[in-house]
Amino acid sequence: MEVLKEKVEEEEEAEREEAAERGKKMMRPVEMRREEPPMTQEMLRDLEKKLSEIEIVIPEQPSIITKDTIDISKLPLSYQSNTLKEEHLLEVADNFARQYSHLCPDRVPLFLHPLNECGVPKFVSTTIRPTLMPYPELYNWDSCAQFVSDFLSMVPLPDPLQPPSHLYSSTTVLKHQKGNCFDFSTLLCSMLIGAGYDAYCVNGYGSQDLCHMDLTRDVCPLTMKHKEVVQEEEKVPPKKYTIKPPRDLNSRFEQEQEMKKQEELQGEEERRRKEEEQRLLEVEKAKTDPLHGLRVHSWVLVLSGKREMPESFYIDPFTARSYSTQDDHFLGIESLWNHKNYWVNMQDCWNGCKDLVFDLGDPVRWEYLLLGTDKAPLSVAEEEDDTMNDDDNDDVENLGKEDEDKSFDMASSWVEQIEISPEAFETRCPNGKKVIQYKRAKLEKWAPYLNSNGLVCRLTTYEDLECTMTLEIKEWFQNREDTLQLRHINKSTGLNIDYFKPGHPQALRVHAYKSMQPEMDRVMEFYETARVDGLIKREETPKTMTEYYRGRSDFLSYRHVDFGDRVKKLALNSAESNPRPMVKITERFSRNPEKPADEDVAERVFLIPEERTQLRYHCRDDHITASRREFLRRTEVDSKGNKIIMTPDMCINFEVEPVEHTKKLLYQYEAMMKLKNEEKLSRHQAWESELEVLEILKLREEEEGAHTLTISIYDTKRNEKSKEYREAMEHVMHEEHLRQVEAQLDYLAPFLAPFPPGEKLTHWQAVQVRDECLSDFKQRLIDKANLIQARFEKETQELQKQQQWYQENQVTLTAEDKAWYLSYYSQAVFRMRILEQRLNRHRELAPLKYLALEEKLHKDPRLVEFLEVFI
Amino acid sequence: MHRLYNSVEPRVMDEDMLKLAVGEQGPKEEAGQLARQEGILFKDVLSLRLDFQNILRIDSLWQFENLRKLQLDNNIIEKIEGLEHLVHLVWLDLSFNNIEAIEGLDTLVNLEDLSLFNNRISKIDSLDALVKLQVLSLGNNQIGNMMNIIYLRRFKDLRTLSLSGNPIAELEDYKMFICAHLPDLVYLDFHRIDDHMKELAESKHQYSMDELKHRENLIQAQLDDERAQQEELEKHKAAFVEHLNSPFLFDSMYAEDVEGNKLASLPGVSELLQAYKDKFVTICLNIFEYGLKQQEKRKLELDTFNECVQEAIQENQEQGKRRIAKFEEKHLLSLNAIRDESDLINIEVKILEYSEDITELFNVLMTLEMQLVEQLEETINMFERNIIDLVALFIENVQSLMAQCRDLENHHHEKLLEISINTLEKILKGELDEDLPDDLRALFVDKDTIVNAVGASHDIHLLKIDNREDELVTRTNSWCAHLVDTIHKNEMMRNRGRVKEISQYIDHMQNELDSLECSDVID
């Protein structure tokens, strides 16, 4: 291997040297294309020569799939040779290339028939193998592109200024999971055409970022915030009887002046912000690329029309991003092809791809290789229109003409069917891991079940461009048993937010916290429909706890508890054993439609140390004030020493409409007693809430520690139970099979062994074999009987010995020994009886078995012909 | 079974007895002390037990207006009476008495549980008012006719029934019959009815049940029909054009018109009459349709107005509420501050500040209210103008249509007169061929008689038309006046209520402050 590598390196060395020379040649067409060279050609050539020399110094990554890693011999025949039609096609292509170089001498040679992995030249169009994948996820272009970009790891072109010399089949590329941009786009194109898109592979020039799959200057799509669509409220036209607003007594002039001032200030602000942005952009802008416009890249073009695509666009196969055809990253197109034809761009690319018209039927703009394409030329009148939609019309008009007048059609693809195994599809990235660096962000992806904690994706956002200061981390999880879905860690504030899917044992939905210690700042949100108490949200600070409820039968919607300082105790000082004293409990209730507003409590405040209770009732529909009531519990003693139960000043009332019966002390007393009980209840509930928080925290800690993953019952590979079951079944099958094999055991084999196999036996030999077999069997039967007999005798002797010993020592024996002897005796008798039975049975069966064997031997195909004669 | 009430002295339900019972059954312990201190009003009592009191006659219960539960069991009551005022009653126990007929329960619409166990009742009836009845206990009575069960079908909520100890309970078919006829029943004679039983009963009594149901459905459909018709008529009445969609008015014109009816048998008159009727009815229909349309318009106008007014009031209330909420927040703080303040001068200052706040709140709230009053007044006036215009237009148009009716009548009258005079002439000349009825012929004595007869008929017709028109106009106008009046009155009530509410609130705040001041001074 070492030697091989050196060889490869040597080759690359040579290639690099060549590249320098070619670089010089290459310049010419580019210059021609640029209509307004800013400098004299001499200077430019000089400069570019220098620059290209610098470029050469940069060591290139050696291509990892080399010819030698591919086992050519296992590839199908179509890979190793060309059919007649393909040969013909290659001739046509060569002819075309000759004419082309003759007509356009200053353009680079066409990328027509690179060598495949077997070193056979293959036309590029036949390398595209349209395939529809059996995964529904891969039916749309975005998911397809994402898959290709995830599945393959990128290898830069050996020479960034030239298309590669080899173009491997998609099957090989998929096997090795790596490839250059041409491999990427060929695979993607095959999949897209298979899915019904009008897709083309493009050979062209791209920006440095594009060619190196460098996303560090792009904003990560995951960090982009969705713009909230502001729904403008429809202004209801004022109705006929809408009241007139009160007269506005403010000066309009002053208002206008104020507005003007505000606008000026805003304008100033805006300008400053813009300048700031400009400055930032300047900083972020990368240094210019010396090889700008020369870097060869391949991507996919999807034309509008099929699959209801409204517009044509590019897909960069490395990043799976779609770009408009006017994008700055794409600097020129040499040629493009699909599985049917090959087109050469005849349009000028001085302005990148911005002015290109993708009307492939127009022979002035696109030179086709094969006649009879499905792209008919546009009419002359429409030629000025640069819109892409024209293609649609032509498609429809020329549907009928497609088949006629085809002088030569494209050979079918030599590539095998593209196949992706479900395992590979699930693992996606090579080794199941992928890292993408974005501008101020890093995205890591893993295959499901690869990480033991279920982590599948992590997005790290940085503050600076060098990615040293972490701003926040977002982690996505899958298949976790605690249904954790997303964890958001904000490094600057230290705030962690966990998001859960429905199904957490505590119905947790969101958990925002800074530390897992109880009685700290935290917010928990719940799936309230999964909870009996209808809790939506619980917010905690060190001194307070606020709970929000919905849909409770007691109409409680809000509870706020203020805690005081914990009373110091010498004993255990945990939250559970020594709860903090509650100072104030505020509860709010929504309106109970069954009660009149004056009796429906809206807010209840228990001031616990003061023994004061404040009630505020709901407001009636047509009122602006609400009833209020305040109870002050005091235990006082009157002059005679009797306890005062209730005095009018213990209850302060404000009633919207005074009612007689509420003035009564009895009523107030009863209300107060009821409140006393309710206060107890509320305190208890608050205490329970505290306990629940502790419990949840404990549970979360356990879950975090265990981080078990759930496995779907349909996942037969990962599901242990089903796997065990399956293995058990297989085991049973295997044993069954073994038994069958045993049943077919050849009893004649040892006796036939001395004779050479394949040769026919003589009569005498046959008889000998049979007799030997029978006598052997007889001997075995006798041996078996003897064995049983021997065992029986041994057992009898033993028993006699024991009996003797027992009788001798009967007097001195302990109870234990006695018991032991008795049990031994019964067992021995049992064994003897069994042996006796077995012997009898053997005696009965032996002759039968003997006869059966004889019969079998008679019918044995190897002996039968001799024995029959004998009989 | 029946106690010999002769042997014991019947007692009278009087004030003392009730007071005693209320006191005994009232609150206990500390609450009881308070209750004794204050006394309990009968109207506050929710539950009363008067068993084993040898009561003969129910009396003196009218004060217990809020009573929910009343137990009068084990007495010697013979007649259900004196319960008319206990409309909130939910639970009534009259078991172990000597009642012979169910009566006097017509006002107890909230009753859910009624026990008449061990009485002398022989027929179930007079329970129609008890629409919420769930539990009915009629055991140990003398009900002997199965048909009483059918009466119970009208109680849709009835779930528990006991009839054991009645003659019908001895019947073989007793259970089956009840299960079939009361399919919603869950407990019968304190046993749960199982599904199997229900099925059996259903299949056994299917025919009679089907028939019964069919009859009930028919009656129900008829009732629905009548109700729908009634509603339709109400709607037409609200549009002031009732009966104008039928030849009702025309028929009524001829209903009291003796001469007209007689003249109708003149040759040629019947055709004339038919044509007249057709035209007349068409105009009536026009009026009818126009009336409905106008009614819609008025309704729309009224709805828009109400909606707008409601919106305005809501908006205003919201503002007021916000103000008060803001004030209350501040109020809590300042009250506490005053309580905590020890310096007398500071207290003075704060109290002053606070009372200023109160005054300001009062001013703000009153301003808001006055503003609303002004705005509403303007709107109401506008609405008043519009609705009066609408009504005027309606009346005008109806009047013109009515004038058409009158024209038709005049025309008809002329024609009729002509025919009559022609006939008279013919009769006088003896040329008339046909035979005329005698009473008609009696009219053709001379010209005056016949002209008078025709004229009388005409007058009656005109009178009828005028009456209908007058009725319509008066009713429309009075409706309009009433509507406007109500709106004004409501607005006034609202305004007064709000002002009262505000001043009450401000008074309360002021009082609180005053009491604080007093206590401070005392301190």
Short mmCIF file of C-alpha atoms in Angstrom, two decimals, chain A residues 20-390:
data_model
loop_
_atom_site.label_atom_id
_atom_site.label_comp_id
_atom_site.label_asym_id
_atom_site.label_seq_id
_atom_site.Cartn_x
_atom_site.Cartn_y
_atom_site.Cartn_z
CA ALA A 20 0.62 25.38 -13.98
CA GLU A 21 1.09 25.31 -17.70
CA ARG A 22 -2.53 24.67 -18.31
CA GLY A 23 -3.38 27.58 -16.07
CA LYS A 24 -1.61 29.82 -18.51
CA LYS A 25 -3.52 28.41 -21.40
CA MET A 26 -6.75 28.65 -19.57
CA MET A 27 -6.51 32.32 -19.09
CA ARG A 28 -7.08 33.06 -22.66
CA PRO A 29 -10.70 32.11 -22.99
CA VAL A 30 -11.53 33.91 -19.84
CA GLU A 31 -9.96 37.03 -21.13
CA MET A 32 -11.86 36.70 -24.33
CA ARG A 33 -15.04 36.36 -22.51
CA ARG A 34 -14.46 39.39 -20.41
CA GLU A 35 -15.14 42.11 -22.76
CA GLU A 36 -13.59 44.92 -20.81
CA PRO A 37 -10.31 43.87 -19.37
CA PRO A 38 -9.33 46.45 -16.76
CA MET A 39 -5.61 46.15 -17.49
CA THR A 40 -3.53 45.45 -20.50
CA GLN A 41 -3.37 41.82 -21.43
CA GLU A 42 0.32 41.65 -20.79
CA MET A 43 0.01 42.80 -17.24
CA LEU A 44 -2.94 40.61 -16.61
CA ARG A 45 -1.22 37.53 -17.93
CA ASP A 46 1.76 38.29 -15.84
CA LEU A 47 -0.23 38.78 -12.72
CA GLU A 48 -2.34 35.76 -13.21
CA LYS A 49 0.63 33.63 -13.94
CA LYS A 50 2.12 34.65 -10.65
CA LEU A 51 -1.11 34.05 -8.89
CA SER A 52 -1.54 30.65 -10.37
CA GLU A 53 1.96 29.78 -9.29
CA ILE A 54 1.05 30.71 -5.78
CA GLU A 55 -1.98 28.53 -6.01
CA ILE A 56 0.10 25.56 -6.99
CA VAL A 57 2.02 25.69 -3.78
CA ILE A 58 -1.07 24.92 -1.79
CA PRO A 59 -0.92 21.20 -1.19
CA GLU A 60 -3.95 19.43 -2.51
CA GLN A 61 -5.73 16.75 -0.67
CA PRO A 62 -5.10 13.50 -2.44
CA SER A 63 -8.21 11.96 -3.86
CA ILE A 64 -9.15 9.16 -1.58
CA ILE A 65 -10.86 6.87 -3.96
CA THR A 66 -8.11 5.88 -6.23
CA LYS A 67 -8.35 3.29 -8.82
CA ASP A 68 -6.66 0.80 -6.59
CA THR A 69 -9.23 0.89 -3.82
CA ILE A 70 -11.87 -0.23 -6.24
CA ASP A 71 -12.06 -3.86 -7.05
CA ILE A 72 -12.60 -3.67 -10.76
CA SER A 73 -13.08 -7.38 -11.26
CA LYS A 74 -16.33 -7.40 -9.30
CA LEU A 75 -17.91 -4.71 -11.42
CA PRO A 76 -20.40 -5.75 -14.07
CA LEU A 77 -19.47 -6.07 -17.68
CA SER A 78 -21.05 -2.81 -18.76
CA TYR A 79 -18.55 -1.01 -16.54
CA GLN A 80 -15.56 -2.68 -18.11
CA SER A 81 -16.34 -2.30 -21.77
CA ASN A 82 -18.35 -0.31 -24.21
CA THR A 83 -21.21 -1.59 -26.30
CA LEU A 84 -21.37 -0.92 -30.00
CA LYS A 85 -23.82 1.87 -29.48
CA GLU A 86 -21.63 3.45 -26.88
CA GLU A 87 -18.65 3.21 -29.21
CA HIS A 88 -20.72 4.91 -31.85
CA LEU A 89 -21.75 7.56 -29.41
CA LEU A 90 -18.15 8.17 -28.43
CA GLU A 91 -17.27 8.63 -32.06
CA VAL A 92 -20.08 11.12 -32.45
CA ALA A 93 -18.86 12.92 -29.39
CA ASP A 94 -15.29 12.99 -30.64
CA ASN A 95 -16.46 14.35 -33.92
CA PHE A 96 -18.45 16.99 -32.12
CA ALA A 97 -15.46 17.91 -29.97
CA ARG A 98 -13.27 18.25 -33.03
CA GLN A 99 -15.72 20.53 -34.77
CA TYR A 100 -16.16 22.50 -31.59
CA SER A 101 -12.45 23.04 -31.05
CA HIS A 102 -12.18 24.03 -34.63
CA LEU A 103 -14.97 26.55 -34.39
CA CYS A 104 -14.10 27.87 -30.95
CA PRO A 105 -10.39 27.46 -30.63
CA ASP A 106 -10.11 29.68 -27.57
CA ARG A 107 -12.47 27.69 -25.39
CA VAL A 108 -11.56 24.87 -23.06
CA PRO A 109 -12.01 21.35 -24.34
CA LEU A 110 -15.38 19.88 -23.57
CA PHE A 111 -16.02 17.51 -20.67
CA LEU A 112 -17.49 14.73 -22.76
CA HIS A 113 -16.21 11.28 -21.96
CA PRO A 114 -14.12 10.96 -18.85
CA LEU A 115 -12.83 7.55 -17.85
CA ASN A 116 -14.84 5.49 -15.41
CA GLU A 117 -13.47 3.41 -12.53
CA CYS A 118 -12.34 0.69 -14.98
CA GLY A 119 -10.52 3.20 -17.12
CA VAL A 120 -13.07 2.94 -19.92
CA PRO A 121 -14.18 6.22 -21.51
CA LYS A 122 -17.88 6.74 -20.97
CA PHE A 123 -20.04 9.52 -22.27
CA VAL A 124 -21.25 11.73 -19.40
CA SER A 125 -24.93 11.44 -20.25
CA THR A 126 -24.79 7.68 -19.95
CA THR A 127 -23.34 8.02 -16.48
CA ILE A 128 -26.65 9.47 -15.34
CA ARG A 129 -28.93 6.68 -14.29
CA PRO A 130 -32.41 8.08 -13.54
CA THR A 131 -33.66 6.26 -10.47
CA LEU A 132 -36.64 6.81 -8.24
CA MET A 133 -35.69 5.93 -4.69
CA PRO A 134 -38.03 3.70 -2.70
CA TYR A 135 -38.01 6.17 0.21
CA PRO A 136 -40.89 8.64 0.25
CA GLU A 137 -38.58 11.13 1.94
CA LEU A 138 -36.57 11.33 -1.25
CA TYR A 139 -39.40 12.35 -3.49
CA ASN A 140 -38.81 16.08 -3.36
CA TRP A 141 -35.77 17.93 -4.58
CA ASP A 142 -34.86 19.54 -1.26
CA SER A 143 -34.81 16.28 0.67
CA CYS A 144 -32.98 14.56 -2.20
CA ALA A 145 -30.30 17.22 -2.24
CA GLN A 146 -30.04 17.12 1.52
CA PHE A 147 -29.58 13.40 1.39
CA VAL A 148 -26.85 13.56 -1.23
CA SER A 149 -25.02 16.29 0.64
CA ASP A 150 -25.27 14.35 3.88
CA PHE A 151 -24.50 10.95 2.46
CA LEU A 152 -21.35 11.74 0.57
CA SER A 153 -18.33 13.41 1.99
CA MET A 154 -16.75 15.95 -0.24
CA VAL A 155 -13.40 15.54 -1.93
CA PRO A 156 -12.04 18.57 -3.77
CA LEU A 157 -11.17 18.26 -7.42
CA PRO A 158 -7.59 17.13 -8.03
CA ASP A 159 -7.12 20.16 -10.15
CA PRO A 160 -9.38 23.06 -9.19
CA LEU A 161 -9.07 24.54 -12.67
CA GLN A 162 -10.06 21.54 -14.68
CA PRO A 163 -12.78 18.95 -14.74
CA PRO A 164 -11.61 15.58 -13.42
CA SER A 165 -10.22 12.96 -15.70
CA HIS A 166 -12.36 10.29 -14.13
CA LEU A 167 -16.06 10.20 -13.50
CA TYR A 168 -17.11 7.18 -11.49
CA SER A 169 -20.48 5.54 -11.53
CA SER A 170 -22.95 6.55 -8.84
CA THR A 171 -22.96 3.02 -7.45
CA THR A 172 -19.24 3.19 -6.73
CA VAL A 173 -19.56 6.64 -5.29
CA LEU A 174 -22.37 5.50 -3.01
CA LYS A 175 -20.31 2.55 -1.90
CA HIS A 176 -17.40 4.68 -0.87
CA GLN A 177 -19.53 7.61 0.31
CA LYS A 178 -17.15 10.21 -1.04
CA GLY A 179 -16.77 12.09 -4.24
CA ASN A 180 -16.04 15.36 -5.96
CA CYS A 181 -18.59 17.86 -7.18
CA PHE A 182 -19.12 15.93 -10.43
CA ASP A 183 -19.92 12.75 -8.52
CA PHE A 184 -22.28 14.68 -6.30
CA SER A 185 -24.15 16.30 -9.12
CA THR A 186 -24.32 13.10 -11.20
CA LEU A 187 -25.90 11.23 -8.30
CA LEU A 188 -28.27 14.07 -7.46
CA CYS A 189 -29.21 14.49 -11.09
CA SER A 190 -29.96 10.78 -11.40
CA MET A 191 -32.22 10.94 -8.38
CA LEU A 192 -33.98 14.13 -9.45
CA ILE A 193 -34.65 12.92 -12.98
CA GLY A 194 -35.90 9.68 -11.46
CA ALA A 195 -38.27 11.71 -9.29
CA GLY A 196 -39.59 13.49 -12.35
CA TYR A 197 -37.70 16.77 -12.29
CA ASP A 198 -36.25 18.40 -15.36
CA ALA A 199 -32.74 18.32 -13.96
CA TYR A 200 -29.33 18.78 -15.60
CA CYS A 201 -25.75 18.35 -14.54
CA VAL A 202 -23.81 21.53 -15.12
CA ASN A 203 -20.11 21.88 -15.78
CA GLY A 204 -19.17 25.42 -15.00
CA TYR A 205 -17.30 27.81 -12.79
CA GLY A 206 -18.15 28.65 -9.24
CA SER A 207 -16.90 30.83 -6.44
CA GLN A 208 -14.29 29.61 -4.03
CA ASP A 209 -16.77 29.11 -1.25
CA LEU A 210 -18.93 27.01 -3.48
CA CYS A 211 -16.10 24.82 -4.72
CA HIS A 212 -14.68 24.22 -1.27
CA MET A 213 -18.05 23.68 0.34
CA ASP A 214 -17.18 26.59 2.54
CA LEU A 215 -20.23 27.84 4.39
CA THR A 216 -18.36 29.92 6.91
CA ARG A 217 -19.61 33.07 5.31
CA ASP A 218 -23.21 31.97 5.16
CA VAL A 219 -25.71 32.34 7.88
CA CYS A 220 -26.90 29.00 9.13
CA PRO A 221 -30.48 28.43 7.96
CA LEU A 222 -31.37 27.09 11.38
CA THR A 223 -30.39 30.30 13.12
CA MET A 224 -32.50 32.44 10.86
CA LYS A 225 -35.60 33.58 12.56
CA HIS A 226 -38.85 33.25 10.79
CA LYS A 227 -40.30 36.57 10.06
CA GLU A 228 -43.55 36.81 11.79
CA VAL A 229 -46.31 37.56 9.44
CA VAL A 230 -48.07 40.51 10.90
CA GLN A 231 -51.70 40.09 10.22
CA GLU A 232 -53.22 43.41 9.69
CA GLU A 233 -56.42 43.70 11.51
CA GLU A 234 -59.20 44.51 9.26
CA LYS A 235 -60.57 47.83 10.20
CA VAL A 236 -64.23 47.59 10.74
CA PRO A 237 -65.96 50.45 9.03
CA PRO A 238 -67.65 52.58 11.66
CA LYS A 239 -71.22 51.58 12.05
CA LYS A 240 -74.09 53.90 11.65
CA TYR A 241 -74.58 54.56 15.31
CA THR A 242 -71.01 54.41 16.51
CA ILE A 243 -70.58 57.14 19.04
CA LYS A 244 -68.47 60.08 18.15
CA PRO A 245 -65.20 60.29 19.98
CA PRO A 246 -64.87 63.09 22.46
CA ARG A 247 -63.49 66.22 20.97
CA ASP A 248 -59.73 66.25 20.72
CA LEU A 249 -58.46 69.30 22.50
CA ASN A 250 -54.78 68.90 21.64
CA SER A 251 -53.10 71.21 19.20
CA ARG A 252 -52.58 69.56 15.86
CA PHE A 253 -49.68 71.81 15.02
CA GLU A 254 -47.77 70.74 18.09
CA GLN A 255 -48.40 67.12 17.25
CA GLU A 256 -47.06 67.58 13.77
CA GLN A 257 -43.95 69.27 15.08
CA GLU A 258 -43.47 66.42 17.49
CA MET A 259 -43.90 63.89 14.69
CA LYS A 260 -41.32 65.67 12.57
CA LYS A 261 -38.84 65.64 15.39
CA GLN A 262 -39.44 61.97 15.96
CA GLU A 263 -38.96 61.18 12.31
CA GLU A 264 -35.71 63.04 12.22
CA LEU A 265 -34.46 61.16 15.20
CA GLN A 266 -35.51 57.88 13.66
CA GLY A 267 -33.80 58.76 10.38
CA GLU A 268 -30.61 59.50 12.26
CA GLU A 269 -30.87 56.22 14.07
CA GLU A 270 -31.52 54.37 10.84
CA ARG A 271 -28.54 55.90 9.15
CA ARG A 272 -26.28 55.08 12.01
CA ARG A 273 -27.50 51.52 12.04
CA LYS A 274 -26.93 51.20 8.34
CA GLU A 275 -23.43 52.49 8.63
CA GLU A 276 -22.77 50.06 11.39
CA GLU A 277 -24.07 47.21 9.27
CA GLN A 278 -21.98 48.35 6.36
CA ARG A 279 -18.91 48.38 8.54
CA LEU A 280 -19.65 44.90 9.82
CA LEU A 281 -20.13 43.64 6.31
CA GLU A 282 -16.80 45.08 5.29
CA VAL A 283 -15.14 43.26 8.11
CA GLU A 284 -16.78 40.02 7.24
CA LYS A 285 -16.02 40.20 3.56
CA ALA A 286 -13.37 37.75 2.65
CA LYS A 287 -10.26 38.53 0.73
CA THR A 288 -10.69 38.24 -2.98
CA ASP A 289 -9.95 34.97 -4.61
CA PRO A 290 -7.09 35.01 -7.14
CA LEU A 291 -8.67 32.21 -9.12
CA HIS A 292 -12.06 33.85 -9.17
CA GLY A 293 -13.94 32.67 -12.21
CA LEU A 294 -11.62 29.84 -12.99
CA ARG A 295 -12.58 27.29 -10.41
CA VAL A 296 -14.36 24.42 -12.01
CA HIS A 297 -17.49 23.31 -10.27
CA SER A 298 -20.41 21.09 -11.08
CA TRP A 299 -23.92 21.58 -9.86
CA VAL A 300 -27.47 20.75 -10.79
CA LEU A 301 -29.86 22.88 -12.76
CA VAL A 302 -33.56 22.27 -12.35
CA LEU A 303 -35.65 23.80 -15.07
CA SER A 304 -39.15 24.99 -14.49
CA GLY A 305 -42.08 23.10 -15.87
CA LYS A 306 -41.96 19.57 -14.59
CA ARG A 307 -43.19 18.72 -11.10
CA GLU A 308 -44.89 22.12 -11.01
CA MET A 309 -41.65 24.02 -10.50
CA PRO A 310 -42.53 27.65 -11.11
CA GLU A 311 -38.96 28.81 -11.71
CA SER A 312 -35.63 27.41 -12.76
CA PHE A 313 -32.97 27.24 -10.08
CA TYR A 314 -29.60 25.76 -9.21
CA ILE A 315 -28.90 23.24 -6.51
CA ASP A 316 -25.43 23.11 -5.10
CA PRO A 317 -25.00 19.40 -4.40
CA PHE A 318 -22.41 19.97 -1.66
CA THR A 319 -24.63 22.05 0.57
CA ALA A 320 -28.04 21.06 -0.79
CA ARG A 321 -28.95 24.69 -1.05
CA SER A 322 -30.98 26.10 -3.86
CA TYR A 323 -29.86 29.27 -5.54
CA SER A 324 -31.56 31.45 -8.04
CA THR A 325 -30.05 31.36 -11.53
CA GLN A 326 -28.88 34.92 -10.97
CA ASP A 327 -26.81 34.09 -7.91
CA ASP A 328 -23.33 35.58 -7.52
CA HIS A 329 -21.74 32.28 -6.64
CA PHE A 330 -22.12 30.86 -10.11
CA LEU A 331 -19.67 32.41 -12.51
CA GLY A 332 -20.14 30.61 -15.76
CA ILE A 333 -21.39 27.51 -17.53
CA GLU A 334 -19.40 25.47 -20.04
CA SER A 335 -21.89 22.77 -20.75
CA LEU A 336 -24.74 20.87 -19.29
CA TRP A 337 -26.26 17.44 -19.82
CA ASN A 338 -28.93 15.10 -18.73
CA HIS A 339 -29.47 11.44 -19.53
CA LYS A 340 -30.65 12.28 -23.03
CA ASN A 341 -28.44 14.94 -24.47
CA TYR A 342 -25.52 17.29 -24.02
CA TRP A 343 -25.57 21.04 -24.58
CA VAL A 344 -22.71 23.48 -24.86
CA ASN A 345 -23.25 27.01 -23.69
CA MET A 346 -22.66 29.51 -26.47
CA GLN A 347 -23.62 32.54 -24.43
CA ASP A 348 -21.22 34.96 -22.92
CA CYS A 349 -20.53 34.58 -19.24
CA TRP A 350 -18.80 37.87 -18.55
CA ASN A 351 -21.45 38.69 -16.01
CA GLY A 352 -21.53 35.31 -14.30
CA CYS A 353 -24.66 33.37 -14.96
CA LYS A 354 -26.90 36.36 -14.61
CA ASP A 355 -27.76 36.81 -18.26
CA LEU A 356 -28.01 33.20 -19.26
CA VAL A 357 -31.18 32.06 -20.92
CA PHE A 358 -32.02 28.43 -20.36
CA ASP A 359 -33.84 27.87 -23.58
CA LEU A 360 -32.08 24.68 -24.57
CA GLY A 361 -33.89 24.51 -27.86
CA ASP A 362 -32.24 27.69 -29.09
CA PRO A 363 -29.29 26.57 -31.21
CA VAL A 364 -27.68 30.00 -31.08
CA ARG A 365 -27.40 29.92 -27.32
CA TRP A 366 -27.06 26.22 -26.72
CA GLU A 367 -25.19 23.94 -29.12
CA TYR A 368 -26.59 20.44 -28.79
CA LEU A 369 -24.72 17.25 -29.39
CA LEU A 370 -27.52 15.03 -30.58
CA LEU A 371 -30.30 16.01 -32.88
CA GLY A 372 -33.91 15.45 -31.99
CA THR A 373 -33.94 16.93 -28.57
CA ASP A 374 -37.09 17.60 -26.72
CA LYS A 375 -36.22 21.28 -26.57
CA ALA A 376 -37.50 23.02 -29.66
CA PRO A 377 -36.17 26.46 -30.55
CA LEU A 378 -38.04 29.49 -29.44
CA SER A 379 -39.70 31.63 -32.03
CA VAL A 380 -37.73 34.68 -33.12
CA ALA A 381 -40.16 37.14 -31.61
CA GLU A 382 -39.70 35.70 -28.19
CA GLU A 383 -35.96 35.59 -28.39
CA GLU A 384 -35.60 38.91 -26.68
CA ASP A 385 -37.56 37.75 -23.68
CA ASP A 386 -35.28 36.45 -21.04
CA THR A 387 -38.00 34.81 -19.05
CA MET A 388 -37.61 31.17 -18.24
CA ASN A 389 -41.28 30.44 -18.54
CA ASP A 390 -41.05 30.23 -22.30
#
